[in-house]
């Protein structure tokens, strides 16, 4: 057994002369949340489709749950659950019937199946709507039902393709807390999103996908640290202390009115310690000390040169 739930190397996919995935490498440790972040048309769904055996790559190797997606597709499918970008629920059935259908298709016993359906309806706040036809459901309810259906088979690796796109804030929060619960149970999550805050909130690691290439990979904090603009802000009690600190920290910029000093740095522990040591050396104490890192919107702009709203067409 390897500790990688998903391992991708040199993945390429083109449609005619259009290169959609241009050499993707990534590794997702078991029991973690990995987020593939990118704007519309970046290649997120294509990646998910290859990783879940729905389409074949042109080249590269992809192993999911230790199995090759090309030669061991059946074993891969047995280990995964997939919630697509467009909910795959049956409109004509009720929510409960959709779930029961999944139970009937799975090897669980009837009694156990009924318990699972009841539990999932409760967990996804769908009890009231359980006996209504899905055609009356909101987008958020469909998404939740779709994920609930995925969970019937108790998959260890779950692919969620833009699970919260178009959801209202409340449904989005519900989805987030369900995702966190799944990971707490040891499930591995591969999540695509266009929302930077979503990746920041949920993911252990993020890969930024832009036009079929990964332009960055790392923890949310690592990505933020790659940017210019990270700085430490020091606030002093008196103008004298501010002045003294500014003299020993020549790269800093001061705000006389707020009695603050902005010191550029990478925000890492080493540079922070050096900064504090330097202040100590001159017996200067700051009233307040904070590290400011840019958010993921800044990350995307800096890495790709364009904002996330740009739709590639
Ligand atoms: N079957 C297909 N034939 C031709 N082009 C496709 C096909 N599927 C996807 N594409 C193109 O590949 C690019 C990436 O699509 P997709 O993976 O759906 O992106 P995302 O999910 O990030 O929005 C888009 O430019 C899309 O038009
Ligand atoms: Mg997509």
GROMACS .gro file of C-alpha atoms and ligand atoms in nm:
model
  341
    1UNK     CA    1   0.000   0.000   0.000
    2UNK     CA    2   0.113   0.348  -0.075
    3UNK     CA    3   0.003   0.650   0.124
    4UNK     CA    4  -0.092   0.830  -0.197
    5UNK     CA    5  -0.463   0.815  -0.264
    6UNK     CA    6  -0.407   0.980  -0.601
    7UNK     CA    7  -0.082   1.001  -0.795
    8UNK     CA    8  -0.068   1.169  -1.134
    9UNK     CA    9   0.236   1.208  -1.352
   10UNK     CA   10   0.272   1.373  -1.692
   11UNK     CA   11  -0.101   1.369  -1.764
   12UNK     CA   12  -0.188   1.506  -2.108
   13UNK     CA   13  -0.515   1.534  -2.292
   14UNK     CA   14  -0.603   1.710  -2.617
   15UNK     CA   15  -0.915   1.738  -2.825
   16UNK     CA   16  -0.803   1.762  -3.188
   17UNK     CA   17  -0.540   2.035  -3.179
   18UNK     CA   18  -0.669   2.188  -2.857
   19UNK     CA   19  -0.445   2.100  -2.562
   20UNK     CA   20  -0.668   2.076  -2.257
   21UNK     CA   21  -0.425   1.920  -2.006
   22UNK     CA   22  -0.062   1.995  -2.071
   23UNK     CA   23   0.141   1.770  -1.840
   24UNK     CA   24  -0.017   1.754  -1.495
   25UNK     CA   25   0.174   1.611  -1.195
   26UNK     CA   26   0.014   1.581  -0.858
   27UNK     CA   27   0.003   1.367  -0.549
   28UNK     CA   28  -0.274   1.347  -0.293
   29UNK     CA   29  -0.193   1.175   0.039
   30UNK     CA   30  -0.471   0.955   0.176
   31UNK     CA   31  -0.704   1.125   0.420
   32UNK     CA   32  -0.641   1.479   0.298
   33UNK     CA   33  -0.834   1.739   0.098
   34UNK     CA   34  -0.675   1.841  -0.228
   35UNK     CA   35  -0.820   2.131  -0.419
   36UNK     CA   36  -0.776   2.193  -0.788
   37UNK     CA   37  -0.839   2.562  -0.824
   38UNK     CA   38  -0.897   2.736  -1.153
   39UNK     CA   39  -1.133   2.949  -1.358
   40UNK     CA   40  -1.386   2.824  -1.611
   41UNK     CA   41  -1.221   2.630  -1.893
   42UNK     CA   42  -0.897   2.565  -1.702
   43UNK     CA   43  -0.936   2.186  -1.738
   44UNK     CA   44  -1.075   2.090  -1.395
   45UNK     CA   45  -1.361   1.869  -1.515
   46UNK     CA   46  -1.137   1.705  -1.774
   47UNK     CA   47  -0.891   1.618  -1.495
   48UNK     CA   48  -1.169   1.474  -1.280
   49UNK     CA   49  -1.301   1.275  -1.577
   50UNK     CA   50  -0.960   1.118  -1.638
   51UNK     CA   51  -0.901   1.045  -1.268
   52UNK     CA   52  -1.243   0.881  -1.237
   53UNK     CA   53  -1.197   0.666  -1.551
   54UNK     CA   54  -1.467   0.849  -1.749
   55UNK     CA   55  -1.225   0.954  -2.024
   56UNK     CA   56  -0.883   0.831  -2.126
   57UNK     CA   57  -0.569   1.039  -2.110
   58UNK     CA   58  -0.346   1.071  -2.417
   59UNK     CA   59  -0.038   1.008  -2.204
   60UNK     CA   60   0.089   1.005  -1.848
   61UNK     CA   61   0.019   0.777  -1.556
   62UNK     CA   62  -0.267   0.809  -1.312
   63UNK     CA   63  -0.305   0.588  -1.006
   64UNK     CA   64  -0.610   0.615  -0.784
   65UNK     CA   65  -0.634   0.404  -0.467
   66UNK     CA   66  -0.320   0.229  -0.589
   67UNK     CA   67  -0.474   0.124  -0.921
   68UNK     CA   68  -0.399   0.241  -1.273
   69UNK     CA   69  -0.701   0.420  -1.423
   70UNK     CA   70  -0.619   0.286  -1.770
   71UNK     CA   71  -0.569  -0.083  -1.695
   72UNK     CA   72  -0.755  -0.127  -1.364
   73UNK     CA   73  -1.056   0.094  -1.414
   74UNK     CA   74  -1.291  -0.144  -1.235
   75UNK     CA   75  -1.079  -0.145  -0.918
   76UNK     CA   76  -1.057   0.235  -0.930
   77UNK     CA   77  -1.433   0.266  -0.965
   78UNK     CA   78  -1.487   0.039  -0.667
   79UNK     CA   79  -1.282   0.272  -0.445
   80UNK     CA   80  -1.420   0.610  -0.550
   81UNK     CA   81  -1.730   0.823  -0.537
   82UNK     CA   82  -1.793   1.101  -0.786
   83UNK     CA   83  -2.019   1.402  -0.762
   84UNK     CA   84  -2.014   1.574  -1.095
   85UNK     CA   85  -2.043   1.938  -1.183
   86UNK     CA   86  -2.402   1.877  -1.290
   87UNK     CA   87  -2.605   1.679  -1.041
   88UNK     CA   88  -2.677   1.326  -1.157
   89UNK     CA   89  -3.005   1.280  -0.972
   90UNK     CA   90  -3.324   1.143  -1.125
   91UNK     CA   91  -3.572   1.429  -1.159
   92UNK     CA   92  -3.881   1.211  -1.155
   93UNK     CA   93  -3.802   1.030  -0.832
   94UNK     CA   94  -3.819   1.173  -0.481
   95UNK     CA   95  -3.501   1.234  -0.284
   96UNK     CA   96  -3.568   0.926  -0.077
   97UNK     CA   97  -3.627   0.713  -0.388
   98UNK     CA   98  -3.303   0.835  -0.543
   99UNK     CA   99  -3.113   0.729  -0.231
  100UNK     CA  100  -3.299   0.398  -0.212
  101UNK     CA  101  -3.203   0.331  -0.573
  102UNK     CA  102  -2.836   0.369  -0.483
  103UNK     CA  103  -2.883   0.138  -0.185
  104UNK     CA  104  -3.054  -0.120  -0.407
  105UNK     CA  105  -2.759  -0.107  -0.647
  106UNK     CA  106  -2.513  -0.159  -0.361
  107UNK     CA  107  -2.444  -0.483  -0.176
  108UNK     CA  108  -2.590  -0.371   0.160
  109UNK     CA  109  -2.882  -0.557   0.320
  110UNK     CA  110  -3.234  -0.410   0.306
  111UNK     CA  111  -3.254  -0.322   0.676
  112UNK     CA  112  -2.908  -0.165   0.679
  113UNK     CA  113  -3.005   0.018   0.358
  114UNK     CA  114  -3.310   0.178   0.520
  115UNK     CA  115  -3.094   0.298   0.808
  116UNK     CA  116  -2.841   0.447   0.565
  117UNK     CA  117  -3.113   0.633   0.374
  118UNK     CA  118  -3.261   0.777   0.694
  119UNK     CA  119  -2.919   0.883   0.821
  120UNK     CA  120  -2.819   1.050   0.496
  121UNK     CA  121  -3.148   1.239   0.469
  122UNK     CA  122  -3.092   1.376   0.819
  123UNK     CA  123  -2.727   1.457   0.770
  124UNK     CA  124  -2.797   1.651   0.450
  125UNK     CA  125  -3.102   1.832   0.592
  126UNK     CA  126  -3.330   1.669   0.337
  127UNK     CA  127  -3.581   1.505   0.570
  128UNK     CA  128  -3.864   1.746   0.489
  129UNK     CA  129  -3.806   1.719   0.117
  130UNK     CA  130  -3.749   1.344   0.120
  131UNK     CA  131  -4.089   1.256  -0.027
  132UNK     CA  132  -4.099   1.534  -0.283
  133UNK     CA  133  -4.000   1.489  -0.644
  134UNK     CA  134  -3.648   1.611  -0.719
  135UNK     CA  135  -3.790   1.831  -0.996
  136UNK     CA  136  -3.910   2.062  -0.715
  137UNK     CA  137  -3.563   2.082  -0.550
  138UNK     CA  138  -3.338   2.387  -0.551
  139UNK     CA  139  -2.986   2.364  -0.691
  140UNK     CA  140  -2.846   2.334  -0.339
  141UNK     CA  141  -3.080   2.048  -0.251
  142UNK     CA  142  -2.985   1.862  -0.568
  143UNK     CA  143  -2.617   1.899  -0.490
  144UNK     CA  144  -2.666   1.771  -0.140
  145UNK     CA  145  -2.872   1.476  -0.262
  146UNK     CA  146  -2.609   1.400  -0.524
  147UNK     CA  147  -2.335   1.389  -0.260
  148UNK     CA  148  -2.556   1.183  -0.028
  149UNK     CA  149  -2.604   0.931  -0.310
  150UNK     CA  150  -2.227   0.914  -0.357
  151UNK     CA  151  -2.185   0.828   0.012
  152UNK     CA  152  -2.414   0.524   0.000
  153UNK     CA  153  -2.128   0.305  -0.122
  154UNK     CA  154  -1.895   0.437   0.152
  155UNK     CA  155  -1.617   0.537  -0.091
  156UNK     CA  156  -1.269   0.609   0.049
  157UNK     CA  157  -1.186   0.866  -0.220
  158UNK     CA  158  -1.440   1.122  -0.329
  159UNK     CA  159  -1.423   1.354  -0.627
  160UNK     CA  160  -1.627   1.669  -0.599
  161UNK     CA  161  -1.638   1.878  -0.914
  162UNK     CA  162  -1.735   2.234  -0.818
  163UNK     CA  163  -1.965   2.113  -0.540
  164UNK     CA  164  -2.071   2.461  -0.432
  165UNK     CA  165  -2.085   2.655  -0.758
  166UNK     CA  166  -2.412   2.844  -0.765
  167UNK     CA  167  -2.513   2.746  -0.413
  168UNK     CA  168  -2.660   2.989  -0.162
  169UNK     CA  169  -2.434   3.064   0.139
  170UNK     CA  170  -2.623   2.835   0.374
  171UNK     CA  171  -2.606   2.530   0.146
  172UNK     CA  172  -2.243   2.610   0.086
  173UNK     CA  173  -2.169   2.600   0.458
  174UNK     CA  174  -2.357   2.271   0.494
  175UNK     CA  175  -2.151   2.128   0.209
  176UNK     CA  176  -1.828   2.250   0.370
  177UNK     CA  177  -1.910   2.094   0.706
  178UNK     CA  178  -2.002   1.764   0.540
  179UNK     CA  179  -1.672   1.767   0.352
  180UNK     CA  180  -1.485   1.828   0.678
  181UNK     CA  181  -1.671   1.541   0.847
  182UNK     CA  182  -1.578   1.307   0.564
  183UNK     CA  183  -1.211   1.390   0.597
  184UNK     CA  184  -1.232   1.345   0.973
  185UNK     CA  185  -1.352   0.990   0.895
  186UNK     CA  186  -1.039   0.933   0.688
  187UNK     CA  187  -1.187   0.989   0.341
  188UNK     CA  188  -0.969   1.153   0.077
  189UNK     CA  189  -1.129   1.445  -0.107
  190UNK     CA  190  -1.037   1.575  -0.451
  191UNK     CA  191  -1.226   1.899  -0.487
  192UNK     CA  192  -1.235   2.137  -0.779
  193UNK     CA  193  -1.340   2.492  -0.726
  194UNK     CA  194  -1.341   2.838  -0.875
  195UNK     CA  195  -1.364   2.986  -0.527
  196UNK     CA  196  -1.037   3.083  -0.372
  197UNK     CA  197  -1.184   3.114  -0.025
  198UNK     CA  198  -1.326   2.763  -0.055
  199UNK     CA  199  -0.985   2.614  -0.135
  200UNK     CA  200  -0.831   2.823   0.141
  201UNK     CA  201  -1.092   2.711   0.395
  202UNK     CA  202  -1.096   2.341   0.312
  203UNK     CA  203  -0.782   2.223   0.142
  204UNK     CA  204  -0.464   2.080   0.289
  205UNK     CA  205  -0.302   2.139  -0.048
  206UNK     CA  206  -0.403   2.347  -0.346
  207UNK     CA  207  -0.294   2.322  -0.707
  208UNK     CA  208  -0.370   2.621  -0.926
  209UNK     CA  209  -0.473   2.517  -1.276
  210UNK     CA  210  -0.456   2.764  -1.560
  211UNK     CA  211  -0.520   2.662  -1.922
  212UNK     CA  212  -0.421   2.301  -1.864
  213UNK     CA  213  -0.106   2.369  -1.664
  214UNK     CA  214  -0.044   2.373  -1.292
  215UNK     CA  215   0.100   2.713  -1.221
  216UNK     CA  216   0.149   2.652  -0.848
  217UNK     CA  217   0.106   2.385  -0.581
  218UNK     CA  218   0.129   2.400  -0.206
  219UNK     CA  219  -0.054   2.458   0.117
  220UNK     CA  220  -0.276   2.766   0.120
  221UNK     CA  221  -0.014   2.944   0.331
  222UNK     CA  222   0.273   2.842   0.103
  223UNK     CA  223   0.091   2.983  -0.195
  224UNK     CA  224   0.029   3.308  -0.015
  225UNK     CA  225   0.393   3.331   0.090
  226UNK     CA  226   0.515   3.311  -0.271
  227UNK     CA  227   0.385   3.658  -0.327
  228UNK     CA  228   0.534   3.997  -0.280
  229UNK     CA  229   0.334   4.186  -0.024
  230UNK     CA  230   0.371   3.965   0.282
  231UNK     CA  231   0.478   4.184   0.568
  232UNK     CA  232   0.493   4.223   0.942
  233UNK     CA  233   0.319   4.515   1.102
  234UNK     CA  234   0.458   4.653   1.424
  235UNK     CA  235   0.278   4.909   1.636
  236UNK     CA  236   0.468   5.113   1.892
  237UNK     CA  237   0.367   5.304   2.202
  238UNK     CA  238   0.566   5.617   2.123
  239UNK     CA  239   0.704   5.810   1.825
  240UNK     CA  240   1.055   5.766   1.968
  241UNK     CA  241   1.031   5.389   1.960
  242UNK     CA  242   0.889   5.399   1.608
  243UNK     CA  243   1.178   5.619   1.501
  244UNK     CA  244   1.435   5.391   1.665
  245UNK     CA  245   1.286   5.082   1.505
  246UNK     CA  246   1.272   5.245   1.161
  247UNK     CA  247   1.644   5.324   1.187
  248UNK     CA  248   1.746   4.963   1.248
  249UNK     CA  249   1.501   4.825   0.987
  250UNK     CA  250   1.592   5.022   0.675
  251UNK     CA  251   1.352   4.836   0.437
  252UNK     CA  252   1.052   4.927   0.645
  253UNK     CA  253   0.794   5.195   0.582
  254UNK     CA  254   0.643   5.387   0.866
  255UNK     CA  255   0.308   5.537   0.938
  256UNK     CA  256   0.374   5.822   1.183
  257UNK     CA  257   0.011   5.871   1.268
  258UNK     CA  258  -0.072   5.509   1.348
  259UNK     CA  259   0.274   5.459   1.504
  260UNK     CA  260   0.317   5.152   1.288
  261UNK     CA  261   0.602   5.009   1.089
  262UNK     CA  262   0.555   4.780   0.791
  263UNK     CA  263   0.842   4.538   0.747
  264UNK     CA  264   0.851   4.330   0.427
  265UNK     CA  265   0.936   3.960   0.466
  266UNK     CA  266   0.825   3.612   0.371
  267UNK     CA  267   0.629   3.561   0.693
  268UNK     CA  268   0.830   3.247   0.776
  269UNK     CA  269   0.946   3.167   1.129
  270UNK     CA  270   1.312   3.228   1.052
  271UNK     CA  271   1.269   3.582   0.929
  272UNK     CA  272   1.024   3.658   1.208
  273UNK     CA  273   1.276   3.543   1.467
  274UNK     CA  274   1.549   3.751   1.304
  275UNK     CA  275   1.323   4.054   1.315
  276UNK     CA  276   1.235   4.005   1.681
  277UNK     CA  277   1.601   3.942   1.770
  278UNK     CA  278   1.697   4.266   1.602
  279UNK     CA  279   1.440   4.462   1.799
  280UNK     CA  280   1.556   4.289   2.117
  281UNK     CA  281   1.916   4.373   2.045
  282UNK     CA  282   1.823   4.742   2.054
  283UNK     CA  283   1.583   4.694   2.346
  284UNK     CA  284   1.287   4.808   2.139
  285UNK     CA  285   0.951   4.657   2.228
  286UNK     CA  286   0.645   4.673   2.003
  287UNK     CA  287   0.294   4.706   2.144
  288UNK     CA  288   0.149   4.492   1.872
  289UNK     CA  289   0.285   4.250   1.619
  290UNK     CA  290   0.100   4.093   1.324
  291UNK     CA  291   0.183   3.909   1.003
  292UNK     CA  292  -0.016   4.003   0.695
  293UNK     CA  293  -0.038   3.762   0.404
  294UNK     CA  294  -0.224   3.829   0.080
  295UNK     CA  295  -0.535   3.621   0.010
  296UNK     CA  296  -0.576   3.365  -0.264
  297UNK     CA  297  -0.724   3.614  -0.507
  298UNK     CA  298  -0.387   3.787  -0.502
  299UNK     CA  299  -0.220   3.450  -0.553
  300UNK     CA  300  -0.413   3.377  -0.868
  301UNK     CA  301  -0.355   3.716  -1.015
  302UNK     CA  302   0.016   3.704  -0.943
  303UNK     CA  303   0.060   3.352  -1.079
  304UNK     CA  304  -0.145   3.373  -1.394
  305UNK     CA  305  -0.150   3.740  -1.474
  306UNK     CA  306  -0.526   3.742  -1.490
  307UNK     CA  307  -0.815   3.737  -1.248
  308UNK     CA  308  -1.033   3.436  -1.181
  309UNK     CA  309  -1.335   3.597  -1.344
  310UNK     CA  310  -1.174   3.577  -1.687
  311UNK     CA  311  -1.357   3.309  -1.883
  312UNK     CA  312  -1.138   3.135  -2.138
  313UNK     CA  313  -1.338   3.106  -2.456
  314LIG     N1  314  -1.512   1.688  -2.536
  314LIG     C1  315  -1.446   1.803  -2.559
  314LIG     N2  316  -1.414   1.839  -2.684
  314LIG     C2  317  -1.346   1.954  -2.710
  314LIG     N3  318  -1.306   2.040  -2.615
  314LIG     C3  319  -1.336   2.010  -2.487
  314LIG     C4  320  -1.406   1.891  -2.451
  314LIG     N4  321  -1.418   1.887  -2.317
  314LIG     C5  322  -1.359   2.000  -2.270
  314LIG     N5  323  -1.309   2.073  -2.372
  314LIG     C6  324  -1.237   2.201  -2.360
  314LIG     O1  325  -1.135   2.183  -2.264
  314LIG     C7  326  -1.119   2.301  -2.185
  314LIG     C8  327  -1.128   2.264  -2.041
  314LIG     O2  328  -1.259   2.222  -2.010
  314LIG     P1  329  -1.303   2.173  -1.866
  314LIG     O3  330  -1.216   2.062  -1.824
  314LIG     O4  331  -1.448   2.148  -1.870
  314LIG     O5  332  -1.270   2.302  -1.778
  314LIG     P2  333  -1.325   2.347  -1.635
  314LIG     O6  334  -1.394   2.228  -1.574
  314LIG     O7  335  -1.204   2.389  -1.559
  314LIG     O8  336  -1.418   2.460  -1.657
  314LIG     C9  337  -1.224   2.398  -2.230
  314LIG     O9  338  -1.166   2.489  -2.320
  314LIG    C10  339  -1.325   2.310  -2.300
  314LIG    O10  340  -1.391   2.382  -2.401
  315LIG    MG1  341  -1.583   2.205  -1.498
   0.00000   0.00000   0.00000
